[in-house]
Amino acid sequence: MLDLKKIISHSKEYGFIFPSSEIYDGLSAIYDYGPFGVELKNNIKNYWWKSMVQENENIVGLDSSIFMHPRIWKASGHVDAFSDPLVDNKDSKKRYRADTLIEDHVIKIQKKIDKEILKGEKRFGDDFNNEKFQQTNTKIIKYNKEIKAIKQKLNSSLQQDNLIGLSELIDQLDIKCPISGTNNWTDVRKFNLMFDTQLGAISDVASKLYLRPETAQGIFVNFLNVQKSARKKIPFGIAQIGKAFRNEIVARQFIFRMREFEQMEMQFFVKPGDEIKWYSFWKQQRMEWHKKLNLQLGEYQFHDHQNLAHYANAACDIEFNFPIGFKELEGIHSRTNYDLSQHQIFSKKKLSYYDTEIQESYLPYVVETSVGLDRLFLSILCGSLVEEPVNNEKRIVLKIPPFLSPISVAVLPLIKKDGLSNKARSIFNYLRSKFRCQFEDKDSIGKRYRRQDAIGTPICLTIDHDTISDDMVTLRNRDTMLQERVAIKNLPKIIRGKLDI
Ligand code: ATP
């Protein structure tokens, strides 16, 4: 897999992603999607929406507002608890997430283990038995013990909201600031991740609003509106795509962690007691959905949560192997009836559902699937962008699933002259209403192929002198670079076949 630096520069050079406000030196962790980025993003959104809403009879859509009543965030727990532990280094004045500093320290120890394993592999050659080696090597045993103890203390401190415990751990491990190299830290304190703003012209506390940090709450507060208007019976789901905002303490790693991002969430409402069955169902479904993308370099794994949030009774992440390692791509959570019951208390409105089958009212339980659109975008980019040798040169190809490609078909006259450009234009006009097409007649044909490879166009059609007489074009396949002659009149059918999901 290419490293993140390469992915970032490719994204900018080929019009996928630009740093926001770049001419003003950018805005940290905020990004803009360029001409090809927006196409790809829309295609990903459509694919998700289709697989959720169109293909599931019992899932309907919603587009709720970004601003919501401030009490919603009190009810959901975000005002009091949506925070990360923050620590400042007094010398560099740099700010860190305390838990991330500790996790990074663990990664350093893990790297020492990897080094020992490498040494062992070299020493024992073919006889090397990794498992046995790790069980008997005294250094590795010591490192693993250290990791276990750190993780235990970190998790229990996080769970109990024990900020002093985190401070102690940072001191005890003698963690130093990567910038100043000193261990001169402030106390760890809480930092709420919600952005706030004012409603209307008069500024007072009552008019304080939050930019939503997740789209889910818009679904919960509309639960009965949707259920009644769409005439849905439990179990059913509500899907939503929309912007979310989090004032992340440290936001490096490109579009992996942004302060303004998009989520694609689906809340599935079920009968109490059925939630674990549905949780398992959606856990498998979502993993299959990701794997079906069939990325060139797509590695996924589950990470089951050991420490559950107080409102959850099961939770896991689907992790993707990014250039920065396996990281969360999507969360699947069994959220019990926590959110609905909180909104019922805070709004003083009944949110229960009358189940005609069992003739009983209850507050439904909820299973949530929540994926970051930008993170999914990044996973697709990282999993598809490859560099490969061609005739003593290198070509960079975005081997993205064809149905997601920003441009499906490039129409390329071999040369501009001899009526080839006009012929190509007429083919382009014939196809553009059916497919996402691009017409290009500048530069040599080889250069144009490379450019289309770099943006992931699966099909290039080349119009040459023979096209004028035989009404056939050369169709070039992005991945194999193989070429075939096909009749213009058959193009729609052939292209449709190649773009099929
Ligand atoms: P993380 O542990 O990485 O901070 P999270 O557990 O807080 O993520 P959730 O609240 O479960 O994330 O949000 C659901 C999904 O939204 C995540 O799986 C991720 O894909 C996406 N997401 C969350 N925070 C961000 C962010 N700052 N930038 C981009 N995507 C994000």
Coordinates of C-alpha atoms in Angstrom, one line a residue, residues 200-384:
G200 CA -30.4 34.7 16.5
A201 CA -29.0 38.2 17.2
I202 CA -29.1 38.3 21.0
S203 CA -26.3 36.5 22.6
D204 CA -27.3 34.8 25.9
V205 CA -27.0 31.3 27.3
A206 CA -30.5 30.3 26.3
S207 CA -29.7 30.7 22.6
K208 CA -26.5 28.6 22.6
L209 CA -26.6 26.0 19.9
Y210 CA -24.4 23.1 19.0
L211 CA -23.2 21.8 15.6
R212 CA -24.2 18.2 15.8
P213 CA -21.3 15.8 16.6
E214 CA -23.3 12.9 15.2
T215 CA -26.3 12.4 12.9
A216 CA -27.9 9.8 15.1
Q217 CA -29.8 12.1 17.4
G218 CA -31.7 13.6 14.5
I219 CA -33.0 10.1 13.9
F220 CA -34.0 9.4 17.5
V221 CA -35.9 12.6 17.9
N222 CA -37.8 11.9 14.7
F223 CA -38.4 8.3 15.5
L224 CA -42.2 8.5 15.9
N225 CA -42.6 11.0 13.0
V226 CA -40.9 8.6 10.6
Q227 CA -42.5 5.5 12.0
K228 CA -46.0 6.9 11.7
S229 CA -45.7 8.7 8.4
A230 CA -43.9 5.8 6.7
R231 CA -46.3 3.3 8.4
K232 CA -43.4 1.1 9.6
K233 CA -43.6 -1.8 11.9
I234 CA -40.8 -2.9 14.2
P235 CA -38.2 -4.0 13.2
F236 CA -37.4 -1.1 10.9
G237 CA -34.5 1.2 10.3
I238 CA -33.9 4.9 9.6
A239 CA -30.9 5.9 7.4
Q240 CA -29.3 9.2 7.2
I241 CA -26.3 10.8 5.5
G242 CA -25.1 14.2 6.8
K243 CA -22.4 16.4 8.2
A244 CA -21.1 16.1 11.7
F245 CA -18.7 18.3 13.6
R246 CA -16.1 17.5 16.3
N247 CA -13.5 19.8 17.7
E248 CA -10.9 17.0 17.7
I249 CA -7.9 17.7 19.9
V250 CA -5.4 16.3 17.6
A251 CA -6.4 16.0 14.0
R252 CA -3.6 14.7 11.9
Q253 CA -3.8 11.9 9.4
F254 CA -5.5 13.7 6.5
I255 CA -9.2 12.9 6.1
F256 CA -9.1 10.1 8.7
R257 CA -9.8 12.5 11.5
M258 CA -11.5 15.7 10.5
R259 CA -13.2 18.5 12.4
E260 CA -16.0 18.7 9.8
F261 CA -17.0 15.3 8.3
E262 CA -19.9 13.3 7.0
Q263 CA -21.5 10.3 8.6
M264 CA -23.7 7.6 7.1
E265 CA -25.7 6.2 9.9
M266 CA -28.6 3.7 10.2
Q267 CA -30.5 3.2 13.4
F268 CA -32.4 -0.1 13.5
F269 CA -35.3 -0.2 15.9
V270 CA -36.1 -3.6 17.4
K271 CA -38.2 -5.3 20.1
P272 CA -36.4 -5.3 23.5
G273 CA -34.7 -8.7 23.8
D274 CA -34.1 -9.0 20.1
E275 CA -31.2 -6.6 20.0
I276 CA -28.3 -9.0 20.2
K277 CA -29.8 -11.1 17.3
W278 CA -30.0 -7.9 15.2
Y279 CA -26.6 -6.7 16.4
S280 CA -25.0 -9.9 15.1
F281 CA -27.0 -9.6 11.8
W282 CA -25.8 -6.1 11.1
K283 CA -22.3 -6.8 12.2
Q284 CA -22.0 -9.5 9.5
Q285 CA -24.0 -7.5 6.9
R286 CA -21.7 -4.5 7.2
M287 CA -18.5 -6.5 7.0
E288 CA -19.8 -8.3 3.9
W289 CA -20.8 -4.9 2.4
H290 CA -17.2 -3.6 2.8
K291 CA -15.6 -6.8 1.5
K292 CA -17.9 -6.8 -1.5
L293 CA -16.1 -3.6 -2.7
N294 CA -13.3 -6.1 -3.5
L295 CA -10.5 -3.6 -3.2
Q296 CA -7.1 -4.5 -4.5
L297 CA -5.6 -3.9 -1.0
G298 CA -8.6 -4.2 1.3
E299 CA -8.0 -5.8 4.7
Y300 CA -10.7 -5.7 7.3
Q301 CA -11.0 -7.0 10.9
F302 CA -13.5 -6.7 13.7
H303 CA -12.5 -5.1 17.0
D304 CA -15.0 -6.1 19.6
H305 CA -15.3 -3.6 22.4
Q306 CA -14.4 -4.9 25.9
N307 CA -15.2 -1.7 27.7
L308 CA -18.8 -0.8 26.7
A309 CA -20.3 2.7 27.0
H310 CA -22.8 2.8 29.8
Y311 CA -25.8 2.7 27.3
A312 CA -24.5 -0.1 25.1
N313 CA -24.8 -3.9 25.6
A314 CA -22.6 -4.8 22.6
A315 CA -20.3 -2.9 20.3
C316 CA -17.6 -3.5 17.8
D317 CA -15.7 -1.6 15.1
I318 CA -14.9 -2.7 11.6
E319 CA -11.3 -1.8 11.1
F320 CA -9.5 -1.2 7.9
N321 CA -5.8 -1.6 7.3
F322 CA -4.9 2.0 6.4
P323 CA -1.3 3.1 5.7
I324 CA -1.3 4.0 9.4
G325 CA -2.3 0.5 10.5
F326 CA -5.7 -1.1 11.4
K327 CA -8.1 1.7 12.4
E328 CA -11.8 2.1 13.0
L329 CA -13.8 2.6 9.8
E330 CA -17.3 1.8 11.0
G331 CA -18.9 1.3 14.4
I332 CA -21.8 -1.1 15.1
H333 CA -23.4 -0.6 18.4
S334 CA -26.3 -2.0 20.3
R335 CA -27.5 1.1 22.1
T336 CA -30.4 -0.4 24.1
N337 CA -33.2 2.1 24.5
Y338 CA -31.0 4.7 26.2
D339 CA -31.4 7.5 23.7
L340 CA -35.2 7.2 23.3
S341 CA -35.7 7.0 27.0
Q342 CA -33.5 10.0 27.6
H343 CA -35.4 12.0 25.0
Q344 CA -38.7 10.9 26.5
I345 CA -37.5 12.2 29.9
F346 CA -36.1 15.5 28.7
S347 CA -38.9 16.3 26.1
K348 CA -41.7 15.0 28.4
K349 CA -43.2 13.4 25.2
K350 CA -44.0 9.7 25.0
L351 CA -41.9 8.0 22.4
S352 CA -43.1 4.4 22.9
Y353 CA -44.3 2.2 20.1
Y354 CA -47.5 0.1 20.2
D355 CA -46.7 -3.4 18.9
T356 CA -50.0 -4.8 17.5
E357 CA -48.6 -8.3 17.4
I358 CA -48.0 -8.6 21.1
Q359 CA -50.5 -5.8 22.0
E360 CA -48.0 -4.0 24.1
S361 CA -46.3 -0.6 24.2
Y362 CA -42.5 -0.4 24.6
L363 CA -39.5 1.8 23.9
P364 CA -37.7 0.1 21.1
Y365 CA -34.1 -1.0 21.4
V366 CA -31.7 0.3 18.8
V367 CA -28.8 -1.2 16.8
E368 CA -26.7 1.4 15.0
T369 CA -24.4 1.1 12.1
S370 CA -22.2 4.2 11.7
V371 CA -19.6 4.8 9.1
G372 CA -17.7 7.9 8.3
L373 CA -18.0 8.8 4.6
D374 CA -14.7 10.5 4.5
R375 CA -12.9 7.5 6.2
L376 CA -14.6 5.2 3.8
F377 CA -13.4 7.4 0.9
L378 CA -9.9 7.2 2.3
S379 CA -10.1 3.4 2.7
I380 CA -11.2 3.1 -1.0
L381 CA -8.4 5.4 -2.1
C382 CA -5.7 3.7 -0.1
G383 CA -7.0 0.2 -1.1
S384 CA -7.1 1.1 -4.8

